[in-house]
PDB file of C-alpha atoms in Angstrom:
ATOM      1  CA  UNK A   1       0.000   0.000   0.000  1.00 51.00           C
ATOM      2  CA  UNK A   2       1.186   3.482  -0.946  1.00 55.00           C
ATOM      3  CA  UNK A   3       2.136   5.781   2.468  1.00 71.00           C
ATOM      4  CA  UNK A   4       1.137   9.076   0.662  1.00 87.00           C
ATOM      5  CA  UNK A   5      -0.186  10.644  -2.204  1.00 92.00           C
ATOM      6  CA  UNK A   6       0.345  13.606  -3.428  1.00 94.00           C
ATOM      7  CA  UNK A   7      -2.230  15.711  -6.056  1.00 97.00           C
ATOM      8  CA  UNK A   8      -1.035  17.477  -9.246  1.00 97.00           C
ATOM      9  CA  UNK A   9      -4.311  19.045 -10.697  1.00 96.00           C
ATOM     10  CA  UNK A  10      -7.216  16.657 -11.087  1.00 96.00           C
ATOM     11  CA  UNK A  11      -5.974  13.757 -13.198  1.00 97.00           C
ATOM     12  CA  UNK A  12      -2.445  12.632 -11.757  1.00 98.00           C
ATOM     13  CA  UNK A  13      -1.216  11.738  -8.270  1.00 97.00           C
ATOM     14  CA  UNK A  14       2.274  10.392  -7.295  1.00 97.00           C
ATOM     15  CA  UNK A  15       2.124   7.620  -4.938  1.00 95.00           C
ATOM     16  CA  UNK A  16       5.007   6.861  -2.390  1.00 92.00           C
ATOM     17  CA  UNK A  17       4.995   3.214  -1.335  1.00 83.00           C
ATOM     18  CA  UNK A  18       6.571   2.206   2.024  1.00 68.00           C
ATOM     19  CA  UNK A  19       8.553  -0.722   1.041  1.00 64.00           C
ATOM     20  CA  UNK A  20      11.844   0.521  -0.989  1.00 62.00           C
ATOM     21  CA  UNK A  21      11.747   4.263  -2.286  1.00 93.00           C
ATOM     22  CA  UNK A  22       9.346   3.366  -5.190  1.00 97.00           C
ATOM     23  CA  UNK A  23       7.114   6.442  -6.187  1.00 97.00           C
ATOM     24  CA  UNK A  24       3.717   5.482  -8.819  1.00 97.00           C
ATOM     25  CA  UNK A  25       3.086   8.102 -11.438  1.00 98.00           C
ATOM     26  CA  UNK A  26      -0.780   8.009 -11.676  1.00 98.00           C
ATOM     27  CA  UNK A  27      -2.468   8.300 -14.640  1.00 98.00           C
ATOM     28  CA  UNK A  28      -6.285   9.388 -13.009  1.00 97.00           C
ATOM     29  CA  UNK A  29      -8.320  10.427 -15.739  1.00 97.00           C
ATOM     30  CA  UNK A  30     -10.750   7.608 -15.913  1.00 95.00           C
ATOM     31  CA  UNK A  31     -13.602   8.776 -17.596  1.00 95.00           C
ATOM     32  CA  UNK A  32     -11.488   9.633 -20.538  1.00 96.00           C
ATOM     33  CA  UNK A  33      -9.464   6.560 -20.741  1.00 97.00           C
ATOM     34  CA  UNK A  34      -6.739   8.939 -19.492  1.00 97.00           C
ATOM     35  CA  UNK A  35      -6.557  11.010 -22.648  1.00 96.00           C
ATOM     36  CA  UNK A  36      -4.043  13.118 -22.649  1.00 96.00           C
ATOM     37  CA  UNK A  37      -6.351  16.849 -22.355  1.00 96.00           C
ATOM     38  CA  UNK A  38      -3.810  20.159 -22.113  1.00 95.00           C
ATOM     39  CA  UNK A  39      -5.122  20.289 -18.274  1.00 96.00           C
ATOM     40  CA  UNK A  40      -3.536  16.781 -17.845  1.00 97.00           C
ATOM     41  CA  UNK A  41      -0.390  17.124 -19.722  1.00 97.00           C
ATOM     42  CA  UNK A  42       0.993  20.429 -17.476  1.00 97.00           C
ATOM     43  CA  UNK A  43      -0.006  17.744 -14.768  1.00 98.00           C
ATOM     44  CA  UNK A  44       2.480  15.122 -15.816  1.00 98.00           C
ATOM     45  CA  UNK A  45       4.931  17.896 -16.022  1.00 98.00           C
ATOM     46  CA  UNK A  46       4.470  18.606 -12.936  1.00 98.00           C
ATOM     47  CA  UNK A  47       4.775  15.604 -11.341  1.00 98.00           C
ATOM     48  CA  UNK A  48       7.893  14.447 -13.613  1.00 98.00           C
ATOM     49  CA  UNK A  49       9.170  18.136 -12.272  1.00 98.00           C
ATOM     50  CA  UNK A  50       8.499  16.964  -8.518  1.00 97.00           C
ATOM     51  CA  UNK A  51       9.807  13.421  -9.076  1.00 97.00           C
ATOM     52  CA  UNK A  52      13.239  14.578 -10.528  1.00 97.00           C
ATOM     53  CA  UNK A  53      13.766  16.729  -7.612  1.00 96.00           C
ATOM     54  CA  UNK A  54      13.034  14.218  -4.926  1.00 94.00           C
ATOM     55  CA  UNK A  55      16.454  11.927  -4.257  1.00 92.00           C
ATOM     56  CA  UNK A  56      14.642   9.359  -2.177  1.00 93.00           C
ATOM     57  CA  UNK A  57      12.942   8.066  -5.289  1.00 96.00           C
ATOM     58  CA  UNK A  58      15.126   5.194  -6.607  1.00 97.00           C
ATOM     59  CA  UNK A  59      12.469   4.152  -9.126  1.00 98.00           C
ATOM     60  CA  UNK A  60       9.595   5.349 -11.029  1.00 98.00           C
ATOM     61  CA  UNK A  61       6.504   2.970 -11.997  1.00 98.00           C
ATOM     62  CA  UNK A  62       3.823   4.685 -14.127  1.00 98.00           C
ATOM     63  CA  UNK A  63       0.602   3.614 -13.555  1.00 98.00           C
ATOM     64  CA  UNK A  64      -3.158   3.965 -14.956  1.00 98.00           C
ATOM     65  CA  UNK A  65      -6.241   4.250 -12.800  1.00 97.00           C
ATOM     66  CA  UNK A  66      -8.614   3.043 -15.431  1.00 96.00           C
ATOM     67  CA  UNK A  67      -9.211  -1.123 -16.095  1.00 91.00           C
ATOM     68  CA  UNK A  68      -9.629  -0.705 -19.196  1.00 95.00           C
ATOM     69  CA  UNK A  69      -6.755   1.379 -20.667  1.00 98.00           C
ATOM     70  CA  UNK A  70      -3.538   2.512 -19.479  1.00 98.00           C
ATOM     71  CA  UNK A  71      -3.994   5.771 -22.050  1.00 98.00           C
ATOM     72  CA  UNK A  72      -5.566   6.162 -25.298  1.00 97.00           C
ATOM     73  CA  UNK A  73      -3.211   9.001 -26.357  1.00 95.00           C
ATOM     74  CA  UNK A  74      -3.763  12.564 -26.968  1.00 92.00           C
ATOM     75  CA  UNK A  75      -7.514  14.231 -26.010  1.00 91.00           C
ATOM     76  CA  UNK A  76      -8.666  13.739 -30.049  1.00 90.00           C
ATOM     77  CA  UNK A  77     -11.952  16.104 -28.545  1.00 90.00           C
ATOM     78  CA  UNK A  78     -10.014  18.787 -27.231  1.00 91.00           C
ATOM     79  CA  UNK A  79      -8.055  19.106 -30.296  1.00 90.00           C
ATOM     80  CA  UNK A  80     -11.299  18.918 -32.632  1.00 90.00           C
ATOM     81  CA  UNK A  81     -11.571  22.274 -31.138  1.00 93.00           C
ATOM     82  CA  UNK A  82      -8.409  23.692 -31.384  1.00 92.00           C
ATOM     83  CA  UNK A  83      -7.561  26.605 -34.567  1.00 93.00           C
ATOM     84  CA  UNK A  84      -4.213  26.190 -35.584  1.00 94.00           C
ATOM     85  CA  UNK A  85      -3.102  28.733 -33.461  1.00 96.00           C
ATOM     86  CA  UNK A  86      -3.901  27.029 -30.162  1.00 92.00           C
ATOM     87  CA  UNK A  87      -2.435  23.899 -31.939  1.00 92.00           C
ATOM     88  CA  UNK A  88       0.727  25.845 -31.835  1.00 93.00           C
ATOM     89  CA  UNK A  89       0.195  26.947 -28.123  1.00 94.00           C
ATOM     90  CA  UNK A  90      -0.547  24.136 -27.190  1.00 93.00           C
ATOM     91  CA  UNK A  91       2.417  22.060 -28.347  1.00 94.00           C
ATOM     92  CA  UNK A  92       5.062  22.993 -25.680  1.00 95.00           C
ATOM     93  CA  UNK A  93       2.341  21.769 -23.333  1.00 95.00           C
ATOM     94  CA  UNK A  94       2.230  18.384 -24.927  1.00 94.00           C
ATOM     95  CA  UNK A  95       5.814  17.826 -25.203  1.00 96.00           C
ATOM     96  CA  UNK A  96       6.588  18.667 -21.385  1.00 96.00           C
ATOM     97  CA  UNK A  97       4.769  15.890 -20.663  1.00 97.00           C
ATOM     98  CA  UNK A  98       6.204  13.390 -22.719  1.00 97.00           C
ATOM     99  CA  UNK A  99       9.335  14.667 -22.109  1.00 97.00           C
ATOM    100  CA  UNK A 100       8.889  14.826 -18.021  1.00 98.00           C
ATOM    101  CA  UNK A 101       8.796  11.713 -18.127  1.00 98.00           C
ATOM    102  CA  UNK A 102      11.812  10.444 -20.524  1.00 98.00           C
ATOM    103  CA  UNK A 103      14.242  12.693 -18.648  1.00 98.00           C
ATOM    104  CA  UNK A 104      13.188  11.557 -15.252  1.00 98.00           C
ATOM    105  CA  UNK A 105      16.641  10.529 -13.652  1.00 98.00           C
ATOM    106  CA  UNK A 106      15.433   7.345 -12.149  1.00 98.00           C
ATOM    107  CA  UNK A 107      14.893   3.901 -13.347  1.00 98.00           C
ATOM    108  CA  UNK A 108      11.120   4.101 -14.671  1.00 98.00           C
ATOM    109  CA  UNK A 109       8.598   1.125 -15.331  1.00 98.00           C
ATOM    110  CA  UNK A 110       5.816   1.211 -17.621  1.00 98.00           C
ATOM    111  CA  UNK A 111       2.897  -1.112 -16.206  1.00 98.00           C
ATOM    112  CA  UNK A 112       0.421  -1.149 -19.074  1.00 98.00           C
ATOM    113  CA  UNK A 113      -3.142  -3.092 -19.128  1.00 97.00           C
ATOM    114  CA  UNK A 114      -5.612  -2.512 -21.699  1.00 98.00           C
ATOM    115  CA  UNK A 115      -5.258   0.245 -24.678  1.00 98.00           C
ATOM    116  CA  UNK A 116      -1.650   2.102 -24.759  1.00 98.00           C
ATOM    117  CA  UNK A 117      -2.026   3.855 -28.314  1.00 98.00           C
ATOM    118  CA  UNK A 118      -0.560   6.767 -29.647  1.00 97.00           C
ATOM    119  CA  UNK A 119       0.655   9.357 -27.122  1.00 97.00           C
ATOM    120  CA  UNK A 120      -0.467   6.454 -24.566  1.00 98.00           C
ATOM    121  CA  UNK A 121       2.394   4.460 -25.816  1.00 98.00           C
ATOM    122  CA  UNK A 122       4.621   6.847 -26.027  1.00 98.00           C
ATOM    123  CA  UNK A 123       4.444   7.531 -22.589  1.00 98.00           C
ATOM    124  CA  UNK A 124       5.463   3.981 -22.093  1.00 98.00           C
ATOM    125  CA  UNK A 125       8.186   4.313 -24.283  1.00 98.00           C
ATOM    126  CA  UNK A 126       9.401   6.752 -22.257  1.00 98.00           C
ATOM    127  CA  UNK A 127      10.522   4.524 -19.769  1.00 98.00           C
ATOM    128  CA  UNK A 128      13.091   2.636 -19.149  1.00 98.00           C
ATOM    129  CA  UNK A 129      11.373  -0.839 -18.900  1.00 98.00           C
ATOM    130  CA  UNK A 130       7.592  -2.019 -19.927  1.00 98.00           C
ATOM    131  CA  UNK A 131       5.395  -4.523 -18.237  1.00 98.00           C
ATOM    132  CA  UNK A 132       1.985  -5.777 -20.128  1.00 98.00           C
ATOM    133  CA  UNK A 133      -0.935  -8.029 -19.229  1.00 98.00           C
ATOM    134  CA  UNK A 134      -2.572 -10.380 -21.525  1.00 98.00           C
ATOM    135  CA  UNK A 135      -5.305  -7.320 -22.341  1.00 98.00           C
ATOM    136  CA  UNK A 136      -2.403  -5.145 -23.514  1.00 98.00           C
ATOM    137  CA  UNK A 137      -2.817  -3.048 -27.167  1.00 98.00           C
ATOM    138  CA  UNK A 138      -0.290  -1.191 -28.127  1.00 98.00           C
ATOM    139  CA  UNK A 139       0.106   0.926 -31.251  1.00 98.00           C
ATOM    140  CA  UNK A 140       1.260   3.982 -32.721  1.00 98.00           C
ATOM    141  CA  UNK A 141      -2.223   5.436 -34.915  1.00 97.00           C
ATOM    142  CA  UNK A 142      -1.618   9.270 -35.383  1.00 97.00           C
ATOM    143  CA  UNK A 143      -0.986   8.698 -39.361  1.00 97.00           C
ATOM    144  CA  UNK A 144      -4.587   7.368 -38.938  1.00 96.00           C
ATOM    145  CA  UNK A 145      -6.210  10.777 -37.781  1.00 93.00           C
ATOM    146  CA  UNK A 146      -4.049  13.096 -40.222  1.00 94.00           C
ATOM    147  CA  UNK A 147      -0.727  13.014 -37.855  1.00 95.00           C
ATOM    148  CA  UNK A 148       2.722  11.620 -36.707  1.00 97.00           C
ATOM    149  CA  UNK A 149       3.887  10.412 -33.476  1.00 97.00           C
ATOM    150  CA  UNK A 150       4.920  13.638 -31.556  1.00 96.00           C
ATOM    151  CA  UNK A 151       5.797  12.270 -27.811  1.00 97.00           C
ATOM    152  CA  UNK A 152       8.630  10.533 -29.180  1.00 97.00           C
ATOM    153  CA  UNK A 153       7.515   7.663 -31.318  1.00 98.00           C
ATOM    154  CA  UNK A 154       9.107   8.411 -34.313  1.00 98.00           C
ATOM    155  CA  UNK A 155      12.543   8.147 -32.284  1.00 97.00           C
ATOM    156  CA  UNK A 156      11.702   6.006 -29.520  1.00 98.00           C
ATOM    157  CA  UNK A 157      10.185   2.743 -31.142  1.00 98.00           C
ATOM    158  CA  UNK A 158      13.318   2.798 -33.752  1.00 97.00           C
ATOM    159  CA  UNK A 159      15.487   2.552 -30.911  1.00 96.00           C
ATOM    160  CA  UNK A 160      13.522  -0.028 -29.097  1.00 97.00           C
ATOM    161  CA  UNK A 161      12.894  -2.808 -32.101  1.00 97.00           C
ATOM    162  CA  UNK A 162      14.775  -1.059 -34.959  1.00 97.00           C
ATOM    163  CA  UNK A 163      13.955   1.338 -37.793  1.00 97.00           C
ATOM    164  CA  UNK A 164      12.126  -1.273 -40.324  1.00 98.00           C
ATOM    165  CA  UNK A 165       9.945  -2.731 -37.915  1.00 98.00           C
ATOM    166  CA  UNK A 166       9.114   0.755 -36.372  1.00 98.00           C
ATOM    167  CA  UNK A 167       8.439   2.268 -40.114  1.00 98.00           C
ATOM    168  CA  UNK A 168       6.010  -1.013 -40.492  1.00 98.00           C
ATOM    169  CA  UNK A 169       4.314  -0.200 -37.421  1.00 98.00           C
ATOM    170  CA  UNK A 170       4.180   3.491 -37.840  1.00 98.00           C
ATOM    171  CA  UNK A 171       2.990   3.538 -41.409  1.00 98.00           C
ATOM    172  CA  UNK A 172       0.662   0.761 -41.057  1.00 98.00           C
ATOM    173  CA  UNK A 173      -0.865   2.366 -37.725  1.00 98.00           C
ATOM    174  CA  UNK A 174      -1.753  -1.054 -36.674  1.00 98.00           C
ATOM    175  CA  UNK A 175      -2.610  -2.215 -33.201  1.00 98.00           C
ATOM    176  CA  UNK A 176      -0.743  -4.883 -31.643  1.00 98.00           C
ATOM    177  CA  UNK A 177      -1.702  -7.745 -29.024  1.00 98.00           C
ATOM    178  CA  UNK A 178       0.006  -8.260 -25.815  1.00 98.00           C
ATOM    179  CA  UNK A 179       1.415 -11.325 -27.128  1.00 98.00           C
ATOM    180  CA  UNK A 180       2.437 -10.125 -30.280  1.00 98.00           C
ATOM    181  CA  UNK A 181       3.637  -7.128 -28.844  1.00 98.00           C
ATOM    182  CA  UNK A 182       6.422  -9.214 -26.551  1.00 98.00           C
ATOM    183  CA  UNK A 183       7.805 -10.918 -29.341  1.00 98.00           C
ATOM    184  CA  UNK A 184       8.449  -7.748 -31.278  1.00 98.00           C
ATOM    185  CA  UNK A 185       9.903  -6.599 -28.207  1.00 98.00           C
ATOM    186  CA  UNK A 186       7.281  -3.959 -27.693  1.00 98.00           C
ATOM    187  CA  UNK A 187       6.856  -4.323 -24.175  1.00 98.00           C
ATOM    188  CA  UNK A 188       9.531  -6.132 -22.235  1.00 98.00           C
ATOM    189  CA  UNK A 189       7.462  -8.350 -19.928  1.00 98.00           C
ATOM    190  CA  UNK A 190       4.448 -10.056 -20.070  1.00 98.00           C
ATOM    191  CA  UNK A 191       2.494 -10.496 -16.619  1.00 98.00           C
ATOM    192  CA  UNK A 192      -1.154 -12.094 -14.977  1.00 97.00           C
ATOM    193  CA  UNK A 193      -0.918  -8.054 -13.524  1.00 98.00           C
ATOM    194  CA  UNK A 194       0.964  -5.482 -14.596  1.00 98.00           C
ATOM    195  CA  UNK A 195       1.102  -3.033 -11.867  1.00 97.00           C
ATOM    196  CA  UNK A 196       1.532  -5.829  -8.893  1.00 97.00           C
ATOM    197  CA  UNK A 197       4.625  -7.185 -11.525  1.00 98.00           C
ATOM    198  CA  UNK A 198       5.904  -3.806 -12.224  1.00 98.00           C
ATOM    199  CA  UNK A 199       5.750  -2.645  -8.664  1.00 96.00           C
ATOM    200  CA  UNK A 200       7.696  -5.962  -7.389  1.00 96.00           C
ATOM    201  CA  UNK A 201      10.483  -5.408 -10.269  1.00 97.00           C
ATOM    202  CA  UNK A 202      10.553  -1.528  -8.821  1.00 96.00           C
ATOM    203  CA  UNK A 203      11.401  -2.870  -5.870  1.00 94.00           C
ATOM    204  CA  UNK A 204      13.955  -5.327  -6.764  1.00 95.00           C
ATOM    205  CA  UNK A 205      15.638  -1.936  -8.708  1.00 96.00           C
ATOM    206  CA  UNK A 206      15.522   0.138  -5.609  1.00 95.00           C
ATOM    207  CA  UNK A 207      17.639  -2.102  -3.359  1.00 95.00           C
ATOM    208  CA  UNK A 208      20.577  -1.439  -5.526  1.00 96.00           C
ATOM    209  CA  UNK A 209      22.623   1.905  -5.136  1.00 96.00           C
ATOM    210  CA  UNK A 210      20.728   5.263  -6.123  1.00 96.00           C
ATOM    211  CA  UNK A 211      23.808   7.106  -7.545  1.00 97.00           C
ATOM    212  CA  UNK A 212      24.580   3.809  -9.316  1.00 97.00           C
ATOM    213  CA  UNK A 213      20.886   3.739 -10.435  1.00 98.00           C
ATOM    214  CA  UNK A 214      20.737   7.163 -11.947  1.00 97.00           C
ATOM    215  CA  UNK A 215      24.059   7.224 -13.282  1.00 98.00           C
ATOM    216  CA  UNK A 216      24.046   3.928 -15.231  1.00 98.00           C
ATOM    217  CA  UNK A 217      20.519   5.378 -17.061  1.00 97.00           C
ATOM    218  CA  UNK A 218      22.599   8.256 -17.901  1.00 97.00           C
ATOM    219  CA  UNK A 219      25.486   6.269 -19.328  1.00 98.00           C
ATOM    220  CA  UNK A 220      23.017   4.568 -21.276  1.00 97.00           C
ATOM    221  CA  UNK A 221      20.922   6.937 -22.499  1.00 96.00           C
ATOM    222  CA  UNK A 222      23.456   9.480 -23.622  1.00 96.00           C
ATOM    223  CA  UNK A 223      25.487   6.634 -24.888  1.00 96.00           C
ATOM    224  CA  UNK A 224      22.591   6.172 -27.490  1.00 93.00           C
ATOM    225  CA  UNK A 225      23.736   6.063 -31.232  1.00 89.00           C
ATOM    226  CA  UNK A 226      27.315   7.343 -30.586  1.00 96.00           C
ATOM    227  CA  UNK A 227      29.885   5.509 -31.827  1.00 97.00           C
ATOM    228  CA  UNK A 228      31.851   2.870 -29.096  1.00 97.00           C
ATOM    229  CA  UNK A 229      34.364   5.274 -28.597  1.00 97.00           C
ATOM    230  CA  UNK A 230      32.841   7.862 -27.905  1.00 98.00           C
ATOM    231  CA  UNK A 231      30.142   5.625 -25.971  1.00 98.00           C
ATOM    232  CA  UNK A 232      33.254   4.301 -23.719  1.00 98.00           C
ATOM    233  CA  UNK A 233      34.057   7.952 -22.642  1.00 98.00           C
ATOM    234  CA  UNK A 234      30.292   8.744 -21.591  1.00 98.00           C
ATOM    235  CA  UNK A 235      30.746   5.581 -19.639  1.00 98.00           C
ATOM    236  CA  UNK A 236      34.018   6.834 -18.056  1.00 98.00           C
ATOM    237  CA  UNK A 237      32.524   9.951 -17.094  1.00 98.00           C
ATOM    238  CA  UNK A 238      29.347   8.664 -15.410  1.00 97.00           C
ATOM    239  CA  UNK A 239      31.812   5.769 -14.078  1.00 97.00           C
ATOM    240  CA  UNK A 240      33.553   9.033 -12.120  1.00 97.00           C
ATOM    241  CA  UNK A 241      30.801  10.345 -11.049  1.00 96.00           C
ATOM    242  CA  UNK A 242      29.775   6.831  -9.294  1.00 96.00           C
ATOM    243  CA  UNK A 243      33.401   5.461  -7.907  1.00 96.00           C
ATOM    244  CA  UNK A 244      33.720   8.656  -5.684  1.00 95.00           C
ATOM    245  CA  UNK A 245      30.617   9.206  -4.228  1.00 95.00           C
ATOM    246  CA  UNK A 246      29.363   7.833  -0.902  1.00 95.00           C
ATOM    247  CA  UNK A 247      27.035   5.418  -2.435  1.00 95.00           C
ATOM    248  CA  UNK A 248      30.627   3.061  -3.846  1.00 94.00           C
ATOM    249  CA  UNK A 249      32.356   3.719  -0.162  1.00 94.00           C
ATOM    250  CA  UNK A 250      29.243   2.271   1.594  1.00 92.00           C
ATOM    251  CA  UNK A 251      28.885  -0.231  -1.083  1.00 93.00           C
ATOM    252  CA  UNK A 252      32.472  -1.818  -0.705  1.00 93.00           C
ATOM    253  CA  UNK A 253      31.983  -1.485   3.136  1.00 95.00           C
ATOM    254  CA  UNK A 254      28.990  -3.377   3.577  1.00 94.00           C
ATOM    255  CA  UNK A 255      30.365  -6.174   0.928  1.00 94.00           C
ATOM    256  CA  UNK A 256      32.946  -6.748   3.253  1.00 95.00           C
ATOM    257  CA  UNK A 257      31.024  -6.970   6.279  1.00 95.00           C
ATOM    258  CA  UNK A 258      28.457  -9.210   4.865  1.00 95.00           C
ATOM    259  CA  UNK A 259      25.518  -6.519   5.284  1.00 94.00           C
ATOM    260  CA  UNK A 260      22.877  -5.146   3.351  1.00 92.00           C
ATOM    261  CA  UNK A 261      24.348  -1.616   2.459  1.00 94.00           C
ATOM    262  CA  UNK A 262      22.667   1.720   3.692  1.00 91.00           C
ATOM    263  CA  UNK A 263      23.016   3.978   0.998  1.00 92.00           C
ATOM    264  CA  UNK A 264      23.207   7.701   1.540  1.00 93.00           C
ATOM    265  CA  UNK A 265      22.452   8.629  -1.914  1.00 90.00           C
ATOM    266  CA  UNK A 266      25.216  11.133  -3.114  1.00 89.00           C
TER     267      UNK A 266
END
C-alpha cells in the first residue's frame, strides 16, 4: 500500500509506497481513458518536475487508474476544437509531458493493461522498462487521424525494435496484441498483472545503489547512437561520477562486512 499521495491538478497523483523508495506516477483520468487533455499534460509535467527533484525516489513505476486502458493518447476532442493557433500553443504543453517523463533521472517502469495507443504508448516508451498483461494493445495510430507520433515515437520505437519494424508499425498504424507485442519486443514483460509485476520489479531496482541507479541510465541513455568510442568515454565519465561518491564507499563497506548496504544517496 502506498504511504502518501500527493495531487497534481485533477488527473495525476504520485504515490510513495513504504517498502523501498518506489514512487507510482498516476495516470487518473478515468472517464477519458486517461486522454491526454492540455489540463492533464501540465499535470504530468508537474509531477515528472516533482519526481526529478526528490532523491529518495530510486524508481519510477507509471501507472493507470482506469481497467480498461492505461492511455488512449492525446484528447482527439479537445483538439477537434483547437484553430491552428492554439495547436501551436498548445504544443510545448504536450511535449513537457512526454518529455517529463523520458528525462526523469530514475529507473522508470511502464505497467500497461488494456489500450496504450498513440501518445499512450509513447508515454510507455518513455521509460526505461515495460510490463503488459494479456489485455495489452499497443500501437502507434496518429498517421490514422491526419498526424505523426509527436511524444517521441518516431525516435523512440526505432530505438527499441529497430527502424524497419518501427516504419512497419508506424505507417501501417496497426494495433498490436500483448502477445504479439512481446515478441516484437514492444513491451519487455508479459504479466497475470501489470502493476503488482511492475511494482515488485521496482522494488527489486531500488535495493541497488541510487547514484549507481541514476548514473548507469545516464550512461546509457546518452550513450545512445554514438559511436563505441565515444560511448566508452560517456561511460568513463558517469563511471567518475559513481566510484567517488558515498554510495561506492558504503557499497564496498557493507560487501565486506556481509551486510545489506545503507546507501546515503550522493
Amino acid at each position: 500500500m502506498p504511504e502518501s499521495e500527493q495531487r497534481f491538478g485533477e488527473f495525476v497523483a504520485v504515490r510513495r509506497h513504504e517498502q523501498g523508495h518506489v514512487a507510482e506516477l498516476v495516470l487518473d483520468r478515468p472517464k477519458a481513458m486517461n486522454a491526454v487533455s492540455t489540463d492533464m499534460a501540465v499535470s504530468i509535467g508537474a509531477a515528472c518536475a516533482a519526481l526529478a527533484a526528490d532523491r529518495d525516489v530510486r524508481v519510477t513505476v507509471l501507472t493507470s487508474s482506469n481497467e480498461r486502458a492505461f492511455c488512449v493518447g492525446a484528447d482527439l476532442k479537445e483538439r477537434n476544437s483547437f484553430s491552428d493557433a492554439d495547436l501551436v500553443r498548445q504544443r510545448p504543453t504536450a511535449r513537457g509531458a512526454y518529455t517529463g517523463v523520458l528525462e526523469l533521472p530514475m529507473p522508470t517502469v511502464a505497467a500497461v493493461h488494456g489500450f496504450a495507443l498513440g501518445g499512450g504508448f509513447e508515454l510507455a516508451l518513455s521509460c526505461d522498462l515495460i510490463v503488459a498483461d494479456a489485455t495489452t494493445v499497443v500501437g502507434l495510430p496518429e498517421v490514422s487521424v491526419g498526424v505523426i507520433p509527436g511524444g517521441g515515437g518516431t525516435q523512440l520505437l526505432p530505438r527499441r525494435v529497430g527502424a524497419a519494424r518501427a516504419a512497419e508499425l508506424v505507417f501501417t498504424a496497426r494495433k498490436v496484441e500483448a502477445a504479439e507485442a512481446r515478441e516484437l519486443g514492444l513491451v519487455d514483460v508479459l504479466a497475470d498483472d501489470a502493476r503488482t509485476e511492475a511494482l515488485a520489479l521496482a522494488a527489486r531496482i531500488a535495493v541497488n545503489s541510487p547514484v549507481g541507479l541514476r548514473n548507469a541510465k545516464k550512461a546509457m541513455r546518452l550513450g545512445q547512437g554514438l559511436d563505441l568510442r565515444a560511448g566508452l568515454e560517456v561511460e568513463d565519465a558517469a563511471w567518475r561520477a559513481t566510484a567517488f561518491s558515498g554510495d561506492r564507499a558504503e557499497g564496498v563497506a557493507a560487501f565486506n562486512a556481509k551486510r545489506r548496504p545503507s546507501w546515503p544517496g550522493e
